[in-house]
Tab-separated table of C-alpha atoms and ligand atoms in Angstrom:
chain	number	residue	atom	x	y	z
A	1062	UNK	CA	5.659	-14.430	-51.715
A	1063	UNK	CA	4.212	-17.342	-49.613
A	1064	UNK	CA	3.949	-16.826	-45.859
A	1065	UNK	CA	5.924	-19.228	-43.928
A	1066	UNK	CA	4.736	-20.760	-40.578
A	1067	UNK	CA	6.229	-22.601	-37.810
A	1068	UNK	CA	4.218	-25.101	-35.755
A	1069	UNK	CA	5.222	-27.271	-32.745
A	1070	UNK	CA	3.418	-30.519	-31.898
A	1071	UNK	CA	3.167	-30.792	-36.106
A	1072	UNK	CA	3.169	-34.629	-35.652
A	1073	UNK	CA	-0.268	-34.223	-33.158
A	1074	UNK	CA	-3.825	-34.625	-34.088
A	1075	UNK	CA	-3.706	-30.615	-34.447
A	1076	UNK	CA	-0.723	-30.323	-35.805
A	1077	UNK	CA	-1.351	-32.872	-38.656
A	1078	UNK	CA	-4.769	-31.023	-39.282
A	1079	UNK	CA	-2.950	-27.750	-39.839
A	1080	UNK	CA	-0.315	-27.914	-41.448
A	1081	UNK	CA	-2.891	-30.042	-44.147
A	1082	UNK	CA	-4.813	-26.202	-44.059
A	1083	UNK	CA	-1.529	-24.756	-44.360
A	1084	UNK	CA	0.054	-26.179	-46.860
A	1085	UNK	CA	-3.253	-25.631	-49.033
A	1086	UNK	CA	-3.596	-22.125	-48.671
A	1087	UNK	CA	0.022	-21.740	-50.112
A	1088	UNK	CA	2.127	-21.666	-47.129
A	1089	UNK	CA	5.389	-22.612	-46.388
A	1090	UNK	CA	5.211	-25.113	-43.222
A	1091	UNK	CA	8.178	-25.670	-40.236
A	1092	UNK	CA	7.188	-28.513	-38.411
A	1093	UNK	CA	8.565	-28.563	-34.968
A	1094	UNK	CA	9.616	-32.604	-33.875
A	1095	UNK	CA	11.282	-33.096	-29.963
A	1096	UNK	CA	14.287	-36.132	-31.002
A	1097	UNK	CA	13.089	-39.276	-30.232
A	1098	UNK	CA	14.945	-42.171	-30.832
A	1099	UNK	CA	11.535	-44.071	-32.255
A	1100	UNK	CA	9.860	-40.526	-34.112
A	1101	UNK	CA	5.859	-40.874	-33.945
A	1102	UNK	CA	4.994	-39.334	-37.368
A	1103	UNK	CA	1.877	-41.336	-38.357
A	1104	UNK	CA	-0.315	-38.487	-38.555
A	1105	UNK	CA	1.826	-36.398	-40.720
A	1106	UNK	CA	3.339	-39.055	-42.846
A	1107	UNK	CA	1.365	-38.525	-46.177
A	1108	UNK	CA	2.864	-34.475	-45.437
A	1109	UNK	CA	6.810	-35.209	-44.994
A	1110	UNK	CA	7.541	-34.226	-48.589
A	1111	UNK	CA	5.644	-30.993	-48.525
A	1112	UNK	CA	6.776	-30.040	-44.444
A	1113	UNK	CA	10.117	-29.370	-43.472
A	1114	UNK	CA	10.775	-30.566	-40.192
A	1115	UNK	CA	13.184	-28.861	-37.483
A	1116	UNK	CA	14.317	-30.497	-34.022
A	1117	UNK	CA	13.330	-28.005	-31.324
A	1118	UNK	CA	12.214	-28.660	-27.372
A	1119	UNK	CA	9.944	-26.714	-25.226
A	1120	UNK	CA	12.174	-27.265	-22.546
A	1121	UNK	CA	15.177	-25.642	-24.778
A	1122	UNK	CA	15.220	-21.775	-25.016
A	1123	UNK	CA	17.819	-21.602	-26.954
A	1124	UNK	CA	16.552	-24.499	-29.554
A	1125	UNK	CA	13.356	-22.286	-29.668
A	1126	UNK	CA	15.696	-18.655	-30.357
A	1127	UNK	CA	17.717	-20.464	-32.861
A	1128	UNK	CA	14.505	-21.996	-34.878
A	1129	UNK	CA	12.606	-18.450	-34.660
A	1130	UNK	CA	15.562	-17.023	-36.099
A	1131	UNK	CA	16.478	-19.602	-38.681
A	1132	UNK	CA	12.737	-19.756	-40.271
A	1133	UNK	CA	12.318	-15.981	-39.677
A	1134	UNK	CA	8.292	-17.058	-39.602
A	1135	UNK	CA	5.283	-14.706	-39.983
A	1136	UNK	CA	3.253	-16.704	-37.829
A	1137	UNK	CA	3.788	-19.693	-34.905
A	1138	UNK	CA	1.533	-22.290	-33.625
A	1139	UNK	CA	2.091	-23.503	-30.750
A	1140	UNK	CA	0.404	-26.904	-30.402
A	1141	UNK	CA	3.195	-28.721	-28.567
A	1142	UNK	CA	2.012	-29.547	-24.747
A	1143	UNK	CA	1.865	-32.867	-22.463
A	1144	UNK	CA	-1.641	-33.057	-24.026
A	1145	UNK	CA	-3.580	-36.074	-21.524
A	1146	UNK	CA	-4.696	-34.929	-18.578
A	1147	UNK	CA	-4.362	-38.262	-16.562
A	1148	UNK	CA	-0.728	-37.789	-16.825
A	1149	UNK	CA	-0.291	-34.556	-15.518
A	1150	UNK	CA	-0.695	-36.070	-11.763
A	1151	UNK	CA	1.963	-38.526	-12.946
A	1152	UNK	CA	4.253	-35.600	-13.932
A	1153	UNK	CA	3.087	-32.297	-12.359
A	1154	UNK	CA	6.520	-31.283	-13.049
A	1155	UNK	CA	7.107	-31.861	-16.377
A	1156	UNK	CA	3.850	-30.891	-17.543
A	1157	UNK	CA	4.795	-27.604	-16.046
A	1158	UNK	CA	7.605	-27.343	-17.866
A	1159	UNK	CA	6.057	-27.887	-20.986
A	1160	UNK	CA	2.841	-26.399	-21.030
A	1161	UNK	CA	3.538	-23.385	-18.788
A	1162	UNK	CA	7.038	-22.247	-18.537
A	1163	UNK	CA	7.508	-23.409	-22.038
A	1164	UNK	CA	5.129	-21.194	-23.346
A	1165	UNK	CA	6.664	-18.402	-21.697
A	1166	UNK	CA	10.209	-19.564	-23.756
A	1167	UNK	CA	8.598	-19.563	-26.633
A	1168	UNK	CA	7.006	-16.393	-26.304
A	1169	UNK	CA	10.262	-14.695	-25.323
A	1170	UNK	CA	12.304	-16.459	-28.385
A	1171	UNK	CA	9.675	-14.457	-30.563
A	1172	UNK	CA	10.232	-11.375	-28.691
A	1173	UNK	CA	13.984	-11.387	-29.118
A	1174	UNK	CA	13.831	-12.665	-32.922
A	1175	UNK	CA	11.398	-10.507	-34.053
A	1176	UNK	CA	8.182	-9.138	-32.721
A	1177	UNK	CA	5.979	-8.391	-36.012
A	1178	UNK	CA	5.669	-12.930	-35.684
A	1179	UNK	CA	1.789	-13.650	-35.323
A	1180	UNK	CA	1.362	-16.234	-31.990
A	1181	UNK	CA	-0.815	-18.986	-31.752
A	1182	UNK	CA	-1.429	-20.415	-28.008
A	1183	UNK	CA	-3.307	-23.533	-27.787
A	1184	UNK	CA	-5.749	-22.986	-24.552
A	1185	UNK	CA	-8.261	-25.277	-23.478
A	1186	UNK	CA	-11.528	-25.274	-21.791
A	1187	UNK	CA	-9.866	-27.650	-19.230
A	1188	UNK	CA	-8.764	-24.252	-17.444
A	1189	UNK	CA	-12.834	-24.002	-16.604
A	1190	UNK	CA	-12.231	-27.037	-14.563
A	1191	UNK	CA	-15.172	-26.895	-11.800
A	1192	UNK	CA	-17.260	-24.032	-14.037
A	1193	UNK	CA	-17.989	-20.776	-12.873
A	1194	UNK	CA	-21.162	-20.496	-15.044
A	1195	UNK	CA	-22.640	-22.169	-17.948
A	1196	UNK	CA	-22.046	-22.253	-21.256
A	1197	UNK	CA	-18.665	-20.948	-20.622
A	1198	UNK	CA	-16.992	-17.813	-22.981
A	1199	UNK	CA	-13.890	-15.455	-23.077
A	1200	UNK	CA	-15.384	-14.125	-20.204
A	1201	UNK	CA	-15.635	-16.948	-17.658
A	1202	UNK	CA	-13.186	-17.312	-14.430
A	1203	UNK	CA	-10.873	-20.197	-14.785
A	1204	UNK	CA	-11.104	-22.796	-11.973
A	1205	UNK	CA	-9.030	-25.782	-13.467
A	1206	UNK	CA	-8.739	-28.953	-11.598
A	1207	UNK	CA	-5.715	-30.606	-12.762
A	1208	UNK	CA	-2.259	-29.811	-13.353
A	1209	UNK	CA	-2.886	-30.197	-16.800
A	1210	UNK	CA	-5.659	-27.259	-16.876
A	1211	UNK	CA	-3.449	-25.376	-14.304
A	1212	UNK	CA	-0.381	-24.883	-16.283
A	1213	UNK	CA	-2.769	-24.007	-19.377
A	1214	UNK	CA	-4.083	-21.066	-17.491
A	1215	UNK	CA	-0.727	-20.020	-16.888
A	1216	UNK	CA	-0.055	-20.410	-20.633
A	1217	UNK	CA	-2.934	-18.233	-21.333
A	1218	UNK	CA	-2.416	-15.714	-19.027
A	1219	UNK	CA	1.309	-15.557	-19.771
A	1220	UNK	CA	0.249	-14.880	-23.662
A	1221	UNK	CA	-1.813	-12.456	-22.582
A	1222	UNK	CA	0.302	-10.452	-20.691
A	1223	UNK	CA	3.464	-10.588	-23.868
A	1224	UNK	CA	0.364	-9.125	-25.864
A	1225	UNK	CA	0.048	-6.137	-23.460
A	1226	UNK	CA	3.397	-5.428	-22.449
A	1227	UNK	CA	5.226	-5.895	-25.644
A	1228	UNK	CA	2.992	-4.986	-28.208
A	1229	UNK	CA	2.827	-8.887	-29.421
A	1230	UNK	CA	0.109	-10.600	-31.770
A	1231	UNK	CA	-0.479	-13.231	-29.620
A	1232	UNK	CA	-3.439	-15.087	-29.390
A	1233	UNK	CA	-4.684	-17.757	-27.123
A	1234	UNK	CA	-7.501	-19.881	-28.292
A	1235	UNK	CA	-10.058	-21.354	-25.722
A	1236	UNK	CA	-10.370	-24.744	-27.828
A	1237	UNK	CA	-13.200	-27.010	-26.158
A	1238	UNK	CA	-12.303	-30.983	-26.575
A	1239	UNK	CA	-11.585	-31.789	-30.588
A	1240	UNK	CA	-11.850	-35.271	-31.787
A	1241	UNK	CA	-10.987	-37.755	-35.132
A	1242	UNK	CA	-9.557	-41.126	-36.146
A	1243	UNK	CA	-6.458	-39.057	-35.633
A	1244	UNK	CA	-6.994	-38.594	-31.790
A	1245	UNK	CA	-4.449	-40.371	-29.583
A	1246	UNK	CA	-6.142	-43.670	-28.619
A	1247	UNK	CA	-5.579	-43.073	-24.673
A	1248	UNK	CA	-8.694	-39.795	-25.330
A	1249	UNK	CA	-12.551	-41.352	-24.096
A	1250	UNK	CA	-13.929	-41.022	-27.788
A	1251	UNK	CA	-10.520	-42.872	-29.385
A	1252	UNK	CA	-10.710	-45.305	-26.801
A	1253	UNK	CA	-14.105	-45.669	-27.166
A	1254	UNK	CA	-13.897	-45.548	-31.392
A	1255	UNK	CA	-11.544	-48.311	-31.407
A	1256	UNK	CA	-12.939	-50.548	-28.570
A	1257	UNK	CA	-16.280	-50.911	-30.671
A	1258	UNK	CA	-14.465	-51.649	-33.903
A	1259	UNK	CA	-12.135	-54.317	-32.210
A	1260	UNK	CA	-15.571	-56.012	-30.120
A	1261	UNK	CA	-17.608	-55.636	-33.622
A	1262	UNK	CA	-14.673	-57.538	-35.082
A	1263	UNK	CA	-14.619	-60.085	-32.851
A	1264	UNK	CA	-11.055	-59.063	-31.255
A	1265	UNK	CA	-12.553	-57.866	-27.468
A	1266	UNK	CA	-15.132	-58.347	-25.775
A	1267	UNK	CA	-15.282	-55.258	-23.209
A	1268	UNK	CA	-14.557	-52.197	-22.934
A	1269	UNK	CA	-13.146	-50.795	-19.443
A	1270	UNK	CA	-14.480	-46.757	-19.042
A	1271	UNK	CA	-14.331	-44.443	-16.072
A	1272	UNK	CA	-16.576	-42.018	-15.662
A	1273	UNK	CA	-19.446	-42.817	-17.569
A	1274	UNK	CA	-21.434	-38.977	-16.331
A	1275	UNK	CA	-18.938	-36.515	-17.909
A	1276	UNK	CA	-20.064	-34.420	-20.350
A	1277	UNK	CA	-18.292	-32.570	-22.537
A	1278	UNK	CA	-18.373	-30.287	-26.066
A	1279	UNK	CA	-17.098	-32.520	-28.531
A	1280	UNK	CA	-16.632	-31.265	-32.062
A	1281	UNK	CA	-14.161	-32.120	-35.060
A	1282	UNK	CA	-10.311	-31.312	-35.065
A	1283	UNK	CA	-10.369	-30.263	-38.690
A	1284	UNK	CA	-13.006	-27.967	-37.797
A	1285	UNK	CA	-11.147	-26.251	-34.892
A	1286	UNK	CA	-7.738	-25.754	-36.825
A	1287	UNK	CA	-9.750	-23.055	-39.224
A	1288	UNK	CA	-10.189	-21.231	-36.135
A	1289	UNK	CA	-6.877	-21.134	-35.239
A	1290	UNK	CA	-5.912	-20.236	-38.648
A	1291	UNK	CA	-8.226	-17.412	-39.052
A	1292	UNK	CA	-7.391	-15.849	-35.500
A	1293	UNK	CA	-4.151	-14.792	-37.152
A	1294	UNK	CA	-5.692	-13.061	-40.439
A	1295	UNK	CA	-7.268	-10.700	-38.108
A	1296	UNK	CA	-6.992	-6.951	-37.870
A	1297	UNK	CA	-6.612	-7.201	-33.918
A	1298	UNK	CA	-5.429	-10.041	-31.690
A	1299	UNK	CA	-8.109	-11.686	-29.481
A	1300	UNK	CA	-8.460	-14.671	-27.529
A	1301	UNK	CA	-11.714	-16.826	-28.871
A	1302	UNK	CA	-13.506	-19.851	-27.727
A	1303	UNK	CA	-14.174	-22.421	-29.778
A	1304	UNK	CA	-16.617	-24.713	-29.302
A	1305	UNK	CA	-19.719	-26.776	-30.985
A	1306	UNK	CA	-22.383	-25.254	-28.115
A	1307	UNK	CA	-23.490	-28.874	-27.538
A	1308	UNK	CA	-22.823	-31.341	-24.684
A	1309	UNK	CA	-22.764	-35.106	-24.261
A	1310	UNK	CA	-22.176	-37.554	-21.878
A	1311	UNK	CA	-19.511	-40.045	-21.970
A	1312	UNK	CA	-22.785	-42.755	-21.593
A	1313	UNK	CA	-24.137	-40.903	-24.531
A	1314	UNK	CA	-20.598	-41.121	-27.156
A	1315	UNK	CA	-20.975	-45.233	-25.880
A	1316	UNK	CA	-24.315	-45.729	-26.932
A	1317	UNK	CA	-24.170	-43.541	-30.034
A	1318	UNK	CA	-20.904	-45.750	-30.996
A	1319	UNK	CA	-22.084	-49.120	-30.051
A	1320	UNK	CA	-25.399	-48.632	-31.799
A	1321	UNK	CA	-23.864	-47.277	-34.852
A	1322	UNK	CA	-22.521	-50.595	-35.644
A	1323	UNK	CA	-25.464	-52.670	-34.247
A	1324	UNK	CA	-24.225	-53.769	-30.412
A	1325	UNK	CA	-25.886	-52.535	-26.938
A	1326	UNK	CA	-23.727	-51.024	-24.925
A	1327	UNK	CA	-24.848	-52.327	-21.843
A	1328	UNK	CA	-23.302	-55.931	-23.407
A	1329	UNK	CA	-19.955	-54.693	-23.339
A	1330	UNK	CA	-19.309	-51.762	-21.267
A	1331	UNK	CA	-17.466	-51.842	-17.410
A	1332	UNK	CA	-16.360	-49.586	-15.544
A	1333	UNK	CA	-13.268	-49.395	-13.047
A	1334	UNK	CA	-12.296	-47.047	-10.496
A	1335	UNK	CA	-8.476	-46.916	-11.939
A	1336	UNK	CA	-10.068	-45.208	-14.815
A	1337	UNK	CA	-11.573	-42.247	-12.670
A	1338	UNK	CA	-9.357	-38.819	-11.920
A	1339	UNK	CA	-8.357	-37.307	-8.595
A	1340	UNK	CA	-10.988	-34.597	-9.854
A	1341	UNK	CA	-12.952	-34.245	-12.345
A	1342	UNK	CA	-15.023	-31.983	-15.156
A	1343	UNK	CA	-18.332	-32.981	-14.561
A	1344	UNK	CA	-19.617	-30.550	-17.241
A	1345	UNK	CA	-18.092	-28.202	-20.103
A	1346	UNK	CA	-19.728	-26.446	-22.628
A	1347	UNK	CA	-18.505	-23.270	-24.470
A	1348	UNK	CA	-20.177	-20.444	-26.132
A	1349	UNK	CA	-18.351	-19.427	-29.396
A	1350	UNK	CA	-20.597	-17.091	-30.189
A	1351	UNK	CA	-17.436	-14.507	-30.331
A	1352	UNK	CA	-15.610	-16.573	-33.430
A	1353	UNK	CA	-18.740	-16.967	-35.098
A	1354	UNK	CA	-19.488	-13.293	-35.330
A	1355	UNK	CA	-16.036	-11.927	-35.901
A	1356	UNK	CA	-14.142	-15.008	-36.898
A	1357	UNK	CA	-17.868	-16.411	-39.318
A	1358	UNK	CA	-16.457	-19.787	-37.509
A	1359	UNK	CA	-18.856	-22.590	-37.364
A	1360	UNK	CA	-18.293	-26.142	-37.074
A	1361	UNK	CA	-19.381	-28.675	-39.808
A	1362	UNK	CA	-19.703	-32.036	-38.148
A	1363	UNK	CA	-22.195	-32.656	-35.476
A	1364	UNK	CA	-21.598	-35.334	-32.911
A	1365	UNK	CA	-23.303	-38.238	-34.292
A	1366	UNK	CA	-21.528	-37.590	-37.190
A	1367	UNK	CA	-18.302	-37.169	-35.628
A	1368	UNK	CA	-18.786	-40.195	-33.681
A	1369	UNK	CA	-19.623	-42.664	-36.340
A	1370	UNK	CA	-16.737	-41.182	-38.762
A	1371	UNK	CA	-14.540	-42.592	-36.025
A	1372	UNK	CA	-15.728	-45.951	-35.383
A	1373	UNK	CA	-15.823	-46.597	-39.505
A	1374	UNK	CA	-12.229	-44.924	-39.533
A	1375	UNK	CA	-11.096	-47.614	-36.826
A	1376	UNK	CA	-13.334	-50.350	-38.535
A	1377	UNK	CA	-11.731	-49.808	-41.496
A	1378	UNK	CA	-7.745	-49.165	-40.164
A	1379	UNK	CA	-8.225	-52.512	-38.002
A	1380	UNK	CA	-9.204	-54.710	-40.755
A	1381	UNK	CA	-6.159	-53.677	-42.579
A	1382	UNK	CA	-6.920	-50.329	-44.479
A	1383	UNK	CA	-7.027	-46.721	-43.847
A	1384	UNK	CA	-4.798	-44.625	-42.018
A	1385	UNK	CA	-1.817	-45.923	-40.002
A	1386	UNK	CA	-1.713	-45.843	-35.879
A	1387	UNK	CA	0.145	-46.962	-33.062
A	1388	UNK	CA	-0.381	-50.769	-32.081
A	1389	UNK	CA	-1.722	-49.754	-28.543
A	1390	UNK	CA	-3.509	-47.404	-26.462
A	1391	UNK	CA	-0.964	-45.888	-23.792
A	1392	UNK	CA	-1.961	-46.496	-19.964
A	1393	UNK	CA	-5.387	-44.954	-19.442
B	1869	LIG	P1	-10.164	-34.381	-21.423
B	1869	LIG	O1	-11.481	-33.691	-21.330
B	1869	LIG	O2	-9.110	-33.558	-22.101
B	1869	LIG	O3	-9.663	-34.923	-20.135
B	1869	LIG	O4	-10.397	-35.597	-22.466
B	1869	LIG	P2	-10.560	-37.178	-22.262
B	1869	LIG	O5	-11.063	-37.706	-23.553
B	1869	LIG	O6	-9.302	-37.802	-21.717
B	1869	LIG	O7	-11.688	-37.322	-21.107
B	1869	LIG	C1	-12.983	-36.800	-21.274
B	1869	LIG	C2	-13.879	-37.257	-20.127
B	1869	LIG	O8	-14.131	-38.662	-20.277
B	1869	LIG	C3	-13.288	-37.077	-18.729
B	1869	LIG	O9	-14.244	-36.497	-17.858
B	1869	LIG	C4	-12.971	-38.498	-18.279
B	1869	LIG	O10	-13.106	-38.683	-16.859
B	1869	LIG	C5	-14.044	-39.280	-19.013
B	1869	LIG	N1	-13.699	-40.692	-19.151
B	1869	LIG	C6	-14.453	-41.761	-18.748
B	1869	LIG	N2	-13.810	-42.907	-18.979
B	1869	LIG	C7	-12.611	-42.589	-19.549
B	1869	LIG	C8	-11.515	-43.366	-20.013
B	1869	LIG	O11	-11.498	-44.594	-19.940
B	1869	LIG	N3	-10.450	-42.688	-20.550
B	1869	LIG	C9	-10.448	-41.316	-20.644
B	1869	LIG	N4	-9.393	-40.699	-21.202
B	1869	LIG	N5	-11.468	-40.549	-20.201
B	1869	LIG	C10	-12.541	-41.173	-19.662
């Protein structure tokens, strides 16, 4: 009998990736979709035959009990969250809603339904915020420094403590920032991805960047969705950090990009002040040495790599082939 599996935020860059891995390894696959009146399935739109999607909101508890119930899944993935951190000083609120409180309804739908369900929580390395210590691991105090990376560490703590007080397999993994040509174009390396292909195409001539000094551990989304996967075909629930070990600079993803299609940086770069954050993450880093011993996790595409997939992938979608996207990058 095939395992069936229920994940929210299926139309995301994750979600796309997963249910992909899913559907391969035999499963059945309940995409989660929020009603909107104009439905954003680009990413999963070569996956509608093979994915049956369900309405269901975050906000909704009883949307959430009546979908656990319906599907009766072994496991749940719960990728849906206000996923850009700019925005979460816009809506402090609502990003609460969603990534915090409704993890917690989520969490408590699965308890009521049925509590043998496997749990997935997407956490972050954005609840590291101003770091503790360096690289960071399972281990490391959370300091976040956004609303964003606040309500995560609720999320994560919240999963947690269902795990310990009601016997749950729930697992929260520690993902570190995952890129691809699937990554929402308002994301530094997206931006940055398609603002090289439109200049090398003649379309732009700048590019308009904040903080050119952040560093972060950039690895490949297709990579970090095995992770999540495997998490769940454990013996034991754990939480896991997953992460390439490697930092960059956002001055460093410019000049690998530029240069990968022939153009200095320098030429076409500026940078504006409405593109910097109340407060920053200067510098994150993770230590996965935990999923690689007990998970044998290890990512497959290095930076560079990574970096010039995406600027072929938007070289190739802008002059009229390869995968479909939204006509324009949202606010920042
Ligand atoms: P995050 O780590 O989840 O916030 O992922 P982002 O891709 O949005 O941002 C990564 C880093 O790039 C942050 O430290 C940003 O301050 C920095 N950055 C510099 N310029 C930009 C920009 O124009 N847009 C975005 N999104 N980030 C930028």
């Amino acid at each position: 009998m095939s395992k069936r599996a229920i994940i929210t935020g299926v139309s995301g860059q994750d979600g796309s990736y997963l249910a992909e891995l899913l559907l391969d390894r035999g499963y059945e696959v309940v995409g989660v979709v929020r009603r909107l009146s104009a439905p954003n399935h680009w990413r999963i739109e070569h996956l509608l035959d093979r994915i049956d999607l369900r309405p269901g909101d975050l906000l909704d508890q009883l949307s959430l009990i009546r979908l656990v119930d319906e599907v009766r899944p072994h496991e749940i993935y719960n990728l849906a969250a206000m996923s850009f951190v700019p925005a979460s000083w816009d809506q402090p609120m609502l990003t609460g809603e969603y990534n915090a409180q409704g993890v917690t309804r989520l969490l408590e739908a699965l308890r009521q339904v049925d509590t043998s369900i496997r749990y997935y929580q997407a956490s972050s390395s954005e609840m590291f915020g101003k770091v503790r210590e360096t690289p960071q691991n399972e281990r490391t105090p959370f300091y976040p420094r956004s609303p964003y990376g606040a309500a995560k560490a609720f999320a994560h703590h919240i999963t947690v403590n269902y795990r310990e007080s009601y016997d749950l397999f729930a697992v929260s993994g520690i993902l570190f920032n995952h890129e691809s040509p699937r990554r929402g174009l308002e994301f530094v390396t997206r931006k940055v991805s398609d603002g090289v292909a439109r200049i090398k195409l003649g379309r732009a001539r700048t590019l308009v960047l904040g903080n050119l000094d952040a560093r972060r551990d950039w690895g490949f989304a297709g990579d970090y969705v095995r992770a999540m996967w495997s998490m769940l075909q454990q013996d034991a629930p754990s939480d896991y950090v997953v992460a390439t070990g490697v930092s960059h600079s956002v001055r460093d993803l410019v000049e690998t990009a530029f240069s990968h299609v022939g153009l200095d940086w320098r030429d076409h770069v500026r940078t504006d002040a409405r593109f910097l954050r109340p407060a920053d993450i200067e510098h994150l880093v993770g230590d996965a040495s935990k999923a690689r011993g007990v998970l044998g996790w290890q990512p497959t595409v290095d930076f560079r790599t990574l970096v010039r997939t995406m600027v072929d992938a938007d070289l190739q979608r802008l002059a009229g082939a390869g995968e479909p996207a939204p006509a324009a990058a949202a606010g920042r």
